[in-house]
Tab-separated table of C-alpha atoms in Angstrom:
chain	number	residue	atom	x	y	z
Q	26	MET	CA	241.952	19.530	24.351
Q	27	THR	CA	240.529	17.935	21.220
Q	28	THR	CA	237.326	15.971	21.068
Q	29	GLY	CA	236.507	13.164	18.650
Q	30	ASN	CA	239.199	14.014	16.115
Q	31	SER	CA	242.890	13.192	16.315
Q	32	HIS	CA	243.522	15.468	13.318
Q	33	PRO	CA	242.082	18.885	14.219
Q	34	GLN	CA	241.599	21.478	11.468
Q	35	PRO	CA	244.549	23.818	10.960
Q	36	GLY	CA	244.359	27.246	12.558
Q	37	ILE	CA	242.897	30.100	10.591
Q	38	ARG	CA	246.318	31.723	10.120
Q	39	GLN	CA	247.660	28.579	8.469
Q	40	VAL	CA	244.579	28.313	6.261
Q	41	GLU	CA	244.921	31.969	5.187
Q	42	ALA	CA	248.620	31.449	4.422
Q	43	GLU	CA	247.847	28.403	2.290
Q	44	ALA	CA	245.038	30.263	0.523
Q	45	ARG	CA	247.365	33.161	-0.289
Q	46	ALA	CA	250.002	30.760	-1.624
Q	47	TRP	CA	247.519	29.046	-3.944
Q	48	PHE	CA	245.990	32.374	-5.027
Q	49	MET	CA	249.404	33.814	-5.829
Q	50	LEU	CA	250.515	30.726	-7.765
Q	51	ARG	CA	247.294	30.435	-9.796
Q	52	SER	CA	247.475	34.148	-10.632
Q	53	GLU	CA	250.984	33.741	-12.058
Q	54	ARG	CA	250.587	30.652	-14.238
Q	55	SER	CA	248.677	27.462	-14.957
Q	56	LEU	CA	249.190	24.664	-12.450
Q	57	GLU	CA	251.161	21.548	-13.274
Q	58	ALA	CA	249.300	18.235	-13.083
Q	59	ASP	CA	250.550	17.400	-9.569
Q	60	GLU	CA	249.868	20.948	-8.382
Q	61	GLN	CA	246.346	20.852	-9.786
Q	62	SER	CA	245.707	17.578	-7.974
Q	63	ALA	CA	246.993	19.044	-4.698
Q	64	TYR	CA	244.922	22.188	-5.185
Q	65	ASP	CA	241.746	20.204	-5.928
Q	66	SER	CA	242.309	18.123	-2.809
Q	67	TRP	CA	242.944	21.234	-0.707
Q	68	MET	CA	239.766	22.891	-2.010
Q	69	GLN	CA	237.665	19.925	-0.886
Q	70	GLN	CA	237.860	21.273	2.675
Q	71	ALA	CA	235.109	23.831	3.275
Q	72	VAL	CA	237.332	26.015	5.480
Q	73	ASN	CA	240.007	26.134	2.758
Q	74	ARG	CA	237.504	26.903	0.020
Q	75	SER	CA	235.981	29.679	2.118
Q	76	ALA	CA	239.386	31.300	2.692
Q	77	TYR	CA	240.259	31.119	-1.016
Q	78	GLU	CA	236.929	32.581	-2.125
Q	79	ARG	CA	237.475	35.357	0.421
Q	80	LEU	CA	240.695	36.308	-1.402
Q	81	GLN	CA	238.831	36.337	-4.700
Q	82	GLN	CA	236.243	38.667	-3.177
Q	83	ILE	CA	238.937	40.993	-1.820
Q	84	ASP	CA	240.742	40.986	-5.188
Q	85	ARG	CA	237.562	41.973	-7.043
Q	86	SER	CA	236.703	44.609	-4.428
Q	87	LEU	CA	240.150	46.216	-4.633
Q	88	ALA	CA	239.857	46.434	-8.398
Q	89	VAL	CA	236.446	48.097	-8.125
Q	90	LEU	CA	237.759	50.505	-5.469
Q	91	ALA	CA	240.739	51.557	-7.543
Q	92	ALA	CA	238.633	52.017	-10.652
Q	93	GLY	CA	236.055	54.188	-8.901
Q	94	SER	CA	236.072	57.685	-7.494
Q	95	GLU	CA	238.343	56.653	-4.618
Q	96	GLY	CA	241.089	55.454	-6.946
Q	97	ALA	CA	242.976	58.748	-7.127
Q	98	ARG	CA	242.737	59.281	-3.378
Q	99	LEU	CA	244.053	55.781	-2.688
Q	100	ARG	CA	247.121	56.487	-4.822
Q	101	ARG	CA	248.217	59.389	-2.616
Q	102	PRO	CA	250.667	58.904	0.298
Q	103	ALA	CA	247.812	58.588	2.814
Q	104	GLY	CA	246.081	56.061	0.629
Q	105	LEU	CA	246.876	53.078	2.846
Q	106	THR	CA	244.772	54.483	5.667
Q	107	ALA	CA	241.928	55.128	3.257
Q	108	LEU	CA	242.317	51.676	1.769
Q	109	LEU	CA	242.072	49.903	5.101
Q	110	GLY	CA	239.044	51.967	5.970
Q	111	SER	CA	237.491	50.956	2.674
Q	112	PHE	CA	238.041	47.270	3.454
Q	113	ASN	CA	235.461	47.531	6.204
Q	114	ARG	CA	232.830	48.903	3.847
Q	115	TYR	CA	233.540	46.628	0.891
Q	116	VAL	CA	234.682	43.304	2.294
Q	117	GLY	CA	233.964	43.443	6.017
Q	118	ILE	CA	237.578	43.651	7.267
Q	119	THR	CA	238.109	46.292	9.928
Q	120	PRO	CA	241.360	48.325	9.838
Q	121	MET	CA	242.482	47.099	13.268
Q	122	SER	CA	241.673	43.387	13.037
Q	123	GLY	CA	242.521	43.122	9.348
Q	124	PHE	CA	245.684	45.233	9.231
Q	125	ALA	CA	248.257	42.456	9.087
Q	126	PHE	CA	246.122	40.295	6.830
Q	127	ALA	CA	245.381	43.135	4.395
Q	128	CYS	CA	249.010	44.223	4.110
Q	129	THR	CA	250.203	40.646	3.649
Q	130	LEU	CA	247.550	40.124	1.000
Q	131	MET	CA	248.609	43.199	-0.963
Q	132	LEU	CA	252.263	42.150	-0.890
Q	133	ALA	CA	251.691	38.459	-1.582
Q	134	VAL	CA	249.219	38.792	-4.404
Q	135	GLY	CA	251.122	41.724	-5.931
Q	136	LEU	CA	248.082	43.871	-6.567
Q	137	VAL	CA	248.939	46.729	-8.919
Q	138	TYR	CA	245.672	48.587	-8.787
Q	139	LEU	CA	247.320	51.445	-6.864
Q	140	ALA	CA	249.924	52.960	-9.128
Q	141	PRO	CA	253.016	54.958	-8.066
Q	142	TRP	CA	252.147	58.575	-7.357
Q	143	GLN	CA	255.362	60.556	-7.071
Q	144	GLY	CA	255.954	61.979	-10.527
Q	145	GLU	CA	255.341	58.679	-12.314
Q	146	PRO	CA	252.676	57.880	-14.932
Q	147	VAL	CA	249.475	56.693	-13.276
Q	148	VAL	CA	248.231	53.257	-14.216
Q	149	GLU	CA	244.458	53.433	-14.419
Q	150	ALA	CA	242.578	50.311	-13.307
Q	151	TYR	CA	239.060	49.352	-14.320
Q	152	ALA	CA	236.988	46.349	-13.291
Q	153	SER	CA	233.502	44.940	-13.616
Q	154	GLU	CA	231.583	42.806	-11.161
Q	155	LEU	CA	229.982	39.411	-11.712
Q	156	ALA	CA	227.334	39.565	-14.468
Q	157	GLN	CA	228.106	43.260	-15.087
Q	158	VAL	CA	228.871	44.659	-18.562
Q	159	ARG	CA	230.652	48.005	-18.269
Q	160	THR	CA	232.059	50.412	-20.874
Q	161	VAL	CA	234.963	52.728	-20.038
Q	162	THR	CA	236.540	55.501	-22.118
Q	163	LEU	CA	240.313	55.949	-22.015
Q	164	GLN	CA	242.132	59.271	-22.226
Q	165	ASP	CA	242.673	58.898	-25.997
Q	166	GLY	CA	238.974	58.317	-26.654
Q	167	SER	CA	239.274	54.535	-27.048
Q	168	ARG	CA	236.278	52.669	-25.625
Q	169	ILE	CA	236.573	49.303	-23.896
Q	170	THR	CA	233.575	47.185	-22.943
Q	171	LEU	CA	234.269	44.844	-20.025
Q	172	GLY	CA	232.409	41.568	-19.686
Q	173	GLY	CA	231.440	40.104	-16.321
Q	174	ASP	CA	234.192	39.847	-13.677
Q	175	THR	CA	236.812	41.470	-15.904
Q	176	ALA	CA	239.767	43.681	-14.963
Q	177	ILE	CA	242.155	45.790	-17.037
Q	178	GLU	CA	244.931	48.346	-16.525
Q	179	SER	CA	245.706	51.159	-18.944
Q	180	ASP	CA	249.171	52.702	-19.150
Q	181	PHE	CA	249.740	55.646	-21.484
Q	182	SER	CA	253.287	56.956	-21.627
Q	183	GLY	CA	255.267	58.719	-24.353
Q	184	GLU	CA	254.449	57.333	-27.788
Q	185	ARG	CA	252.794	54.180	-26.482
Q	186	ARG	CA	249.205	53.414	-25.609
Q	187	GLY	CA	248.730	50.204	-23.684
Q	188	VAL	CA	246.251	48.041	-21.790
Q	189	LYS	CA	246.790	44.860	-19.841
Q	190	LEU	CA	243.846	42.451	-19.662
Q	191	LEU	CA	244.205	40.919	-16.215
Q	192	ARG	CA	241.228	38.579	-16.420
Q	193	GLY	CA	237.912	38.092	-18.164
Q	194	GLN	CA	236.845	39.329	-21.603
Q	195	ALA	CA	236.823	42.762	-23.223
Q	196	PHE	CA	235.831	44.359	-26.518
Q	197	PHE	CA	238.160	47.107	-27.768
Q	198	ASP	CA	237.099	50.041	-29.960
Q	199	ILE	CA	240.448	51.778	-30.460
Q	200	ALA	CA	240.699	55.426	-31.496
Q	201	LYS	CA	242.882	55.790	-34.614
Q	202	ASP	CA	246.281	57.363	-34.027
Q	203	PRO	CA	248.997	56.190	-36.475
Q	204	ALA	CA	251.679	57.955	-34.448
Q	205	ARG	CA	250.792	56.015	-31.287
Q	206	PRO	CA	250.077	52.299	-31.762
Q	207	PHE	CA	247.884	50.585	-29.194
Q	208	PHE	CA	249.071	47.433	-27.399
Q	209	VAL	CA	247.027	44.891	-25.421
Q	210	ARG	CA	248.937	42.421	-23.226
Q	211	VAL	CA	247.282	39.220	-21.995
Q	212	ARG	CA	249.177	36.218	-20.634
Q	213	ASP	CA	251.931	35.377	-23.188
Q	214	ALA	CA	250.299	37.283	-26.045
Q	215	GLU	CA	250.401	40.863	-27.254
Q	216	ILE	CA	247.927	42.505	-29.636
Q	217	ARG	CA	249.180	45.464	-31.684
Q	218	VAL	CA	246.823	47.859	-33.485
Q	219	VAL	CA	246.480	51.459	-34.679
Q	220	GLY	CA	242.708	51.772	-34.734
Q	221	THR	CA	240.220	48.920	-34.941
Q	222	ARG	CA	237.491	46.918	-33.188
Q	223	PHE	CA	238.245	43.508	-31.718
Q	224	ASP	CA	237.462	41.131	-28.849
Q	225	VAL	CA	239.901	39.455	-26.450
Q	226	ASN	CA	239.055	36.592	-24.099
Q	227	ALA	CA	241.846	36.093	-21.536
Q	228	GLY	CA	240.856	32.515	-20.795
Q	229	SER	CA	241.031	31.169	-17.254
Q	230	THR	CA	243.119	28.946	-15.026
Q	231	LEU	CA	240.947	26.039	-16.106
Q	232	ASN	CA	241.142	26.974	-19.795
Q	233	PRO	CA	244.167	29.297	-20.361
Q	234	GLU	CA	243.476	29.720	-24.084
Q	235	VAL	CA	243.531	33.373	-25.178
Q	236	LYS	CA	241.193	34.194	-28.078
Q	237	VAL	CA	241.433	37.278	-30.295
Q	238	THR	CA	238.570	37.995	-32.701
Q	239	VAL	CA	238.445	40.949	-35.114
Q	240	GLU	CA	235.254	42.784	-36.020
Q	241	GLU	CA	236.807	45.629	-38.023
Q	242	GLY	CA	240.297	46.711	-39.103
Q	243	ILE	CA	243.653	44.920	-38.839
Q	244	VAL	CA	245.190	43.327	-35.746
Q	245	ASP	CA	248.637	41.782	-35.212
Q	246	VAL	CA	248.748	39.035	-32.577
Q	247	VAL	CA	252.181	38.214	-31.197
Q	248	SER	CA	253.092	35.229	-29.036
Q	249	ARG	CA	256.226	35.574	-26.967
Q	250	GLU	CA	258.383	32.855	-25.487
Q	251	LEU	CA	261.756	32.890	-23.802
Q	252	ALA	CA	264.356	31.327	-26.074
Q	253	SER	CA	267.909	30.245	-25.273
Q	254	GLU	CA	270.230	32.560	-23.345
Q	255	GLY	CA	267.367	34.812	-22.293
Q	256	ALA	CA	266.429	35.871	-25.835
Q	257	VAL	CA	262.760	36.432	-26.618
Q	258	LYS	CA	261.320	34.593	-29.608
Q	259	GLU	CA	258.223	36.075	-31.263
Q	260	GLU	CA	255.639	34.513	-33.540
Q	261	LYS	CA	253.141	36.819	-35.251
Q	262	VAL	CA	249.947	36.549	-37.280
Q	263	ARG	CA	247.872	39.316	-38.879
Q	264	LEU	CA	244.085	39.210	-38.589
Q	265	VAL	CA	241.448	41.123	-40.518
Q	266	ALA	CA	237.698	41.451	-39.972
Q	267	GLY	CA	235.993	38.080	-39.559
Q	268	GLN	CA	239.084	36.209	-38.353
Q	269	GLN	CA	240.056	34.677	-35.017
Q	270	VAL	CA	243.215	33.173	-33.544
Q	271	SER	CA	243.961	31.455	-30.247
Q	272	VAL	CA	247.127	31.520	-28.150
Q	273	ILE	CA	247.824	28.752	-25.658
Q	274	GLU	CA	251.118	27.819	-24.060
Q	275	GLN	CA	252.851	30.446	-26.235
Q	276	GLN	CA	251.651	28.776	-29.424
Q	277	LEU	CA	249.456	30.444	-32.056
Q	278	SER	CA	246.630	28.453	-33.609
Q	279	ARG	CA	245.676	28.560	-37.258
Q	280	ILE	CA	243.477	31.479	-38.288
Q	281	ASN	CA	239.774	30.608	-38.140
Q	282	PRO	CA	236.978	32.398	-40.004
Q	283	VAL	CA	234.089	33.817	-37.947
Q	284	ASP	CA	231.006	35.905	-38.660
Q	285	ALA	CA	232.181	39.508	-38.187
Q	286	THR	CA	228.614	40.593	-37.409
Q	287	GLU	CA	228.483	38.277	-34.382
Q	288	VAL	CA	231.798	39.176	-32.737
Q	289	ALA	CA	231.442	39.744	-28.981
Q	290	GLY	CA	227.764	38.844	-28.883
Q	291	TRP	CA	228.097	38.805	-25.090
Q	292	ARG	CA	227.705	42.595	-25.200
Q	293	GLN	CA	224.043	41.883	-25.995
Q	294	GLY	CA	223.950	39.032	-23.485
Q	295	LYS	CA	224.340	36.298	-26.129
Q	296	PHE	CA	226.837	33.440	-25.878
Q	297	SER	CA	227.357	30.977	-28.717
Q	298	TYR	CA	229.826	28.085	-28.966
Q	299	ARG	CA	230.629	25.666	-31.770
Q	300	ASP	CA	232.733	22.623	-30.909
Q	301	ALA	CA	234.183	24.448	-27.880
Q	302	PRO	CA	235.699	22.729	-24.824
Q	303	LEU	CA	233.376	22.479	-21.836
Q	304	SER	CA	236.033	24.261	-19.761
Q	305	GLU	CA	235.679	27.404	-21.920
Q	306	ILE	CA	231.893	27.460	-21.581
Q	307	VAL	CA	232.041	26.941	-17.822
Q	308	ALA	CA	234.697	29.645	-17.375
Q	309	ASP	CA	232.563	32.157	-19.284
Q	310	ALA	CA	229.365	31.206	-17.446
Q	311	ASN	CA	231.079	31.580	-14.059
Q	312	ARG	CA	231.574	35.287	-14.774
Q	313	TYR	CA	227.802	35.725	-14.954
Q	314	ARG	CA	226.532	33.671	-12.000
Q	315	LYS	CA	227.041	33.826	-8.249
Q	316	ASP	CA	227.375	30.091	-7.533
Q	317	ARG	CA	230.366	28.621	-9.333
Q	318	ILE	CA	230.310	25.659	-11.667
Q	319	VAL	CA	233.169	23.178	-11.187
Q	320	ILE	CA	234.184	20.407	-13.589
Q	321	GLY	CA	234.816	17.290	-11.527
Q	322	THR	CA	237.313	15.489	-13.783
Q	323	ARG	CA	239.988	16.554	-16.246
Q	324	GLU	CA	238.477	14.276	-18.914
Q	325	LEU	CA	235.377	16.468	-19.006
Q	326	GLU	CA	237.331	19.709	-19.422
Q	327	ASN	CA	237.987	19.001	-23.117
Q	328	LEU	CA	234.547	17.585	-23.893
Q	329	ARG	CA	233.524	19.330	-27.136
Q	330	VAL	CA	230.223	21.175	-26.929
Q	331	THR	CA	228.038	23.168	-29.334
Q	332	THR	CA	225.516	25.295	-27.490
Q	333	ALA	CA	224.097	28.770	-27.059
Q	334	PHE	CA	222.561	30.633	-24.137
Q	335	THR	CA	221.830	34.147	-22.948
Q	336	ALA	CA	223.182	35.936	-19.895
Q	337	ASP	CA	219.888	35.549	-18.038
Q	338	GLN	CA	220.142	31.784	-18.634
Q	339	ALA	CA	223.536	31.469	-16.923
Q	340	ASP	CA	221.891	30.127	-13.776
Q	341	THR	CA	219.999	27.479	-15.761
Q	342	LEU	CA	222.929	26.536	-18.002
Q	343	VAL	CA	223.809	23.556	-15.815
Q	344	ALA	CA	220.379	22.013	-16.333
Q	345	MET	CA	220.709	22.602	-20.081
Q	346	LEU	CA	224.083	20.842	-20.148
Q	347	GLU	CA	222.775	17.962	-18.053
Q	348	GLN	CA	220.012	17.363	-20.572
Q	349	SER	CA	222.263	17.411	-23.634
Q	350	LEU	CA	225.565	15.923	-22.419
Q	351	PRO	CA	226.618	12.601	-20.809
Q	352	VAL	CA	227.134	14.275	-17.433
Q	353	ARG	CA	225.592	14.356	-13.981
Q	354	VAL	CA	225.274	17.432	-11.814
Q	355	PHE	CA	225.692	17.600	-8.051
Q	356	ARG	CA	224.654	20.681	-6.094
Q	357	GLU	CA	226.521	21.227	-2.841
Q	358	PRO	CA	225.053	22.930	0.252
Q	359	ASP	CA	227.147	26.076	-0.313
Q	360	GLY	CA	225.590	26.532	-3.773
Q	361	ARG	CA	228.557	25.255	-5.743
Q	362	VAL	CA	227.689	22.990	-8.691
Q	363	VAL	CA	229.960	20.089	-9.685
Q	364	ILE	CA	229.716	18.385	-13.077
Q	365	TRP	CA	230.737	14.731	-13.196
Q	366	PRO	CA	230.742	12.181	-16.037
Q	367	GLY	CA	227.389	10.487	-16.584
Q	368	THR	CA	228.915	7.144	-15.685
Q	369	VAL	CA	229.535	8.191	-12.067
Q	370	ALA	CA	228.128	5.551	-9.752
Q	371	GLU	CA	225.114	6.369	-7.610
């Protein structure tokens, strides 16, 4: 029997299925305009938003698990049992009640944190939590500094050294080895180096622009797109210290000069933007604060902003933007902050 509502909320299984579908789609590519509209509408429901954020929490927790001391144990044949047991400690899902959900999640999202174990090269996974800056050392001595809420995978095999930047931002200090070039894959771009220091921002669903900035050495940035009859077309630029290029929708931007001494200032907790889209600033800030900032309209996403803040100001960034931009801020009961144009009616 229903009471007072002829349109009851969908069951939790349906909500979880919808959340998984959106999570999977947004992990694969940017949404089309109609898809984005449908997603925004779907996220307006608190029960839907809660289910989606739960998947994000599980995704981050799995990355942290695989990158920690349990990673090797989870890759062994009995790893599934250990993994389900770990769910209870990390994300509050018990092995019995969460078994079907956990397995479906791993299959649907395509998590690759647990690499094949039988005689195959092991893919090492590393991740950082919100507001955490973490440095990891790879087997060749290369050092990678992960910004907040960032995940990577390293895959060393034969004559190739490689890392895939799954999300977030990372600074690479690559050990020189002319015989074994180092490759970084992120979205539709590939960075090729021998030994150098550079920063890569993977962008976000809201702002899928990949940025590569060189502090020292030489970096080749390659954009790949599928041409006719399945052929792959490549476009390449070469960067040196003090240069930056962006890749968006498989297109390379012009090379822009930057101050080489200020590359990856986020490692010292400093964020600086000059004529940057609001979507980029919000995406970066969301990796350093618990309560997410949401841009209410697409028109605001490309609003050009020049600003600077420190990591410990991430929670007060919204107030700073409200004072300097033609926007209004609305704080929802769940802590989420929505930015609307300043002309929004009372």
